[in-house]
């Protein structure tokens, strides 16, 4: 929670728990383009998506964030909104319970 930026350069991943924790803490992610990650990160809205084959792009985005307090704040606010809308345990548990009850 004391960090500002979350970095992941994975080639494959499912729904990353560490990414979701970073989002919930309001961090600004710099992550590789992977379908499961793109479900959570919209490029230049709440983080950066970079190409796996382009490590310089990741370096550039990390440096960009370290030099832009404005983007860190904007990404953090957008990730907190995302947390409230999609990562609330009570809301998601109720949805799961309704699905189970309708089976």
PDB file of C-alpha atoms in Angstrom:
ATOM      1  CA  UNK A   1       0.000   0.000   0.000  1.00  0.00           C
ATOM      2  CA  UNK A   2       2.984   2.315   0.344  1.00  0.00           C
ATOM      3  CA  UNK A   3       3.911   1.939  -3.345  1.00  0.00           C
ATOM      4  CA  UNK A   4       2.638   4.079  -6.215  1.00  0.00           C
ATOM      5  CA  UNK A   5       3.235   1.757  -9.177  1.00  0.00           C
ATOM      6  CA  UNK A   6       2.563  -1.944  -9.762  1.00  0.00           C
ATOM      7  CA  UNK A   7       4.663  -3.632 -12.461  1.00  0.00           C
ATOM      8  CA  UNK A   8       4.137  -7.037 -14.052  1.00  0.00           C
ATOM      9  CA  UNK A   9       5.846  -8.301 -17.188  1.00  0.00           C
ATOM     10  CA  UNK A  10       4.155 -11.696 -17.389  1.00  0.00           C
ATOM     11  CA  UNK A  11       3.780 -13.552 -20.671  1.00  0.00           C
ATOM     12  CA  UNK A  12       0.736 -15.461 -19.405  1.00  0.00           C
ATOM     13  CA  UNK A  13      -1.584 -14.962 -16.480  1.00  0.00           C
ATOM     14  CA  UNK A  14      -5.096 -15.601 -15.276  1.00  0.00           C
ATOM     15  CA  UNK A  15      -6.929 -13.102 -13.121  1.00  0.00           C
ATOM     16  CA  UNK A  16      -3.940 -11.955 -11.148  1.00  0.00           C
ATOM     17  CA  UNK A  17      -4.661 -11.642  -7.440  1.00  0.00           C
ATOM     18  CA  UNK A  18      -1.654  -9.366  -6.997  1.00  0.00           C
ATOM     19  CA  UNK A  19      -2.984  -7.070  -9.751  1.00  0.00           C
ATOM     20  CA  UNK A  20      -6.404  -6.946  -8.102  1.00  0.00           C
ATOM     21  CA  UNK A  21      -4.769  -6.132  -4.757  1.00  0.00           C
ATOM     22  CA  UNK A  22      -2.747  -3.379  -6.423  1.00  0.00           C
ATOM     23  CA  UNK A  23      -5.910  -1.944  -7.992  1.00  0.00           C
ATOM     24  CA  UNK A  24      -7.688  -2.065  -4.627  1.00  0.00           C
ATOM     25  CA  UNK A  25      -4.765  -0.177  -3.051  1.00  0.00           C
ATOM     26  CA  UNK A  26      -5.009   2.503  -5.742  1.00  0.00           C
ATOM     27  CA  UNK A  27      -1.686   1.701  -7.397  1.00  0.00           C
ATOM     28  CA  UNK A  28      -0.957   2.586 -11.020  1.00  0.00           C
ATOM     29  CA  UNK A  29      -0.273  -0.622 -12.972  1.00  0.00           C
ATOM     30  CA  UNK A  30       2.227  -0.992 -15.797  1.00  0.00           C
ATOM     31  CA  UNK A  31       1.470  -4.465 -17.142  1.00  0.00           C
ATOM     32  CA  UNK A  32       1.867  -6.534 -20.284  1.00  0.00           C
ATOM     33  CA  UNK A  33      -0.993  -6.994 -22.735  1.00  0.00           C
ATOM     34  CA  UNK A  34      -2.643 -10.234 -21.703  1.00  0.00           C
ATOM     35  CA  UNK A  35      -6.335 -10.887 -22.252  1.00  0.00           C
ATOM     36  CA  UNK A  36      -7.029 -11.558 -18.558  1.00  0.00           C
ATOM     37  CA  UNK A  37      -5.237  -8.345 -17.550  1.00  0.00           C
ATOM     38  CA  UNK A  38      -7.021  -6.279 -20.197  1.00  0.00           C
ATOM     39  CA  UNK A  39     -10.243  -7.157 -18.379  1.00  0.00           C
ATOM     40  CA  UNK A  40      -9.038  -4.899 -15.545  1.00  0.00           C
ATOM     41  CA  UNK A  41      -6.678  -2.348 -17.121  1.00  0.00           C
ATOM     42  CA  UNK A  42      -7.708   0.164 -19.751  1.00  0.00           C
ATOM     43  CA  UNK A  43      -4.615   1.724 -21.279  1.00  0.00           C
ATOM     44  CA  UNK A  44      -4.032   5.306 -20.109  1.00  0.00           C
ATOM     45  CA  UNK A  45      -7.223   5.243 -17.999  1.00  0.00           C
ATOM     46  CA  UNK A  46      -6.213   3.279 -14.903  1.00  0.00           C
ATOM     47  CA  UNK A  47      -2.770   2.027 -15.904  1.00  0.00           C
ATOM     48  CA  UNK A  48      -0.604   1.200 -18.878  1.00  0.00           C
ATOM     49  CA  UNK A  49      -0.644  -1.861 -21.105  1.00  0.00           C
ATOM     50  CA  UNK A  50       2.652  -2.586 -22.842  1.00  0.00           C
ATOM     51  CA  UNK A  51       3.710  -5.100 -25.461  1.00  0.00           C
ATOM     52  CA  UNK A  52       5.503  -8.163 -24.127  1.00  0.00           C
ATOM     53  CA  UNK A  53       8.152  -7.961 -26.827  1.00  0.00           C
ATOM     54  CA  UNK A  54       9.001  -4.333 -26.056  1.00  0.00           C
ATOM     55  CA  UNK A  55      10.778  -3.945 -22.686  1.00  0.00           C
ATOM     56  CA  UNK A  56      11.717  -0.345 -23.534  1.00  0.00           C
ATOM     57  CA  UNK A  57       8.018   0.522 -23.674  1.00  0.00           C
ATOM     58  CA  UNK A  58       7.637  -0.745 -20.089  1.00  0.00           C
ATOM     59  CA  UNK A  59      10.642   1.307 -18.968  1.00  0.00           C
ATOM     60  CA  UNK A  60       9.208   4.408 -20.673  1.00  0.00           C
ATOM     61  CA  UNK A  61       5.824   4.012 -18.983  1.00  0.00           C
ATOM     62  CA  UNK A  62       7.361   3.468 -15.543  1.00  0.00           C
ATOM     63  CA  UNK A  63       9.493   6.595 -15.985  1.00  0.00           C
ATOM     64  CA  UNK A  64       6.472   8.519 -17.268  1.00  0.00           C
ATOM     65  CA  UNK A  65       4.525   7.657 -14.127  1.00  0.00           C
ATOM     66  CA  UNK A  66       7.397   8.484 -11.801  1.00  0.00           C
ATOM     67  CA  UNK A  67       7.510  11.940 -13.388  1.00  0.00           C
ATOM     68  CA  UNK A  68       3.757  12.593 -13.447  1.00  0.00           C
ATOM     69  CA  UNK A  69       2.034  12.997 -10.093  1.00  0.00           C
ATOM     70  CA  UNK A  70      -1.097  13.956 -12.037  1.00  0.00           C
ATOM     71  CA  UNK A  71      -1.295  10.571 -13.809  1.00  0.00           C
ATOM     72  CA  UNK A  72      -0.579   8.683 -10.579  1.00  0.00           C
ATOM     73  CA  UNK A  73      -3.471  10.492  -8.922  1.00  0.00           C
ATOM     74  CA  UNK A  74      -5.822   9.995 -11.900  1.00  0.00           C
ATOM     75  CA  UNK A  75      -5.008   6.295 -12.253  1.00  0.00           C
ATOM     76  CA  UNK A  76      -5.380   5.818  -8.492  1.00  0.00           C
ATOM     77  CA  UNK A  77      -8.826   7.464  -8.469  1.00  0.00           C
ATOM     78  CA  UNK A  78      -9.949   5.388 -11.446  1.00  0.00           C
ATOM     79  CA  UNK A  79      -8.730   2.185  -9.781  1.00  0.00           C
ATOM     80  CA  UNK A  80     -10.578   3.023  -6.583  1.00  0.00           C
ATOM     81  CA  UNK A  81     -13.763   3.510  -8.651  1.00  0.00           C
ATOM     82  CA  UNK A  82     -13.132   0.151 -10.323  1.00  0.00           C
ATOM     83  CA  UNK A  83     -12.662  -1.456  -6.916  1.00  0.00           C
ATOM     84  CA  UNK A  84     -15.984  -0.103  -5.683  1.00  0.00           C
ATOM     85  CA  UNK A  85     -17.876  -1.184  -8.797  1.00  0.00           C
ATOM     86  CA  UNK A  86     -16.352  -4.594  -9.578  1.00  0.00           C
ATOM     87  CA  UNK A  87     -14.362  -5.840  -6.585  1.00  0.00           C
ATOM     88  CA  UNK A  88     -16.785  -5.420  -3.683  1.00  0.00           C
ATOM     89  CA  UNK A  89     -17.042  -8.787  -1.894  1.00  0.00           C
ATOM     90  CA  UNK A  90     -20.580  -8.168  -0.607  1.00  0.00           C
ATOM     91  CA  UNK A  91     -21.933  -7.293  -4.042  1.00  0.00           C
ATOM     92  CA  UNK A  92     -20.138 -10.183  -5.749  1.00  0.00           C
ATOM     93  CA  UNK A  93     -21.142 -12.688  -3.061  1.00  0.00           C
ATOM     94  CA  UNK A  94     -24.793 -11.693  -3.452  1.00  0.00           C
ATOM     95  CA  UNK A  95     -24.522 -12.236  -7.213  1.00  0.00           C
ATOM     96  CA  UNK A  96     -22.943 -15.644  -6.646  1.00  0.00           C
ATOM     97  CA  UNK A  97     -25.596 -16.574  -4.097  1.00  0.00           C
ATOM     98  CA  UNK A  98     -28.371 -15.582  -6.531  1.00  0.00           C
ATOM     99  CA  UNK A  99     -26.837 -17.720  -9.280  1.00  0.00           C
ATOM    100  CA  UNK A 100     -26.582 -20.657  -6.878  1.00  0.00           C
ATOM    101  CA  UNK A 101     -30.177 -20.236  -5.703  1.00  0.00           C
ATOM    102  CA  UNK A 102     -31.441 -20.155  -9.314  1.00  0.00           C
ATOM    103  CA  UNK A 103     -29.786 -23.446 -10.275  1.00  0.00           C
TER     104      UNK A 103
END
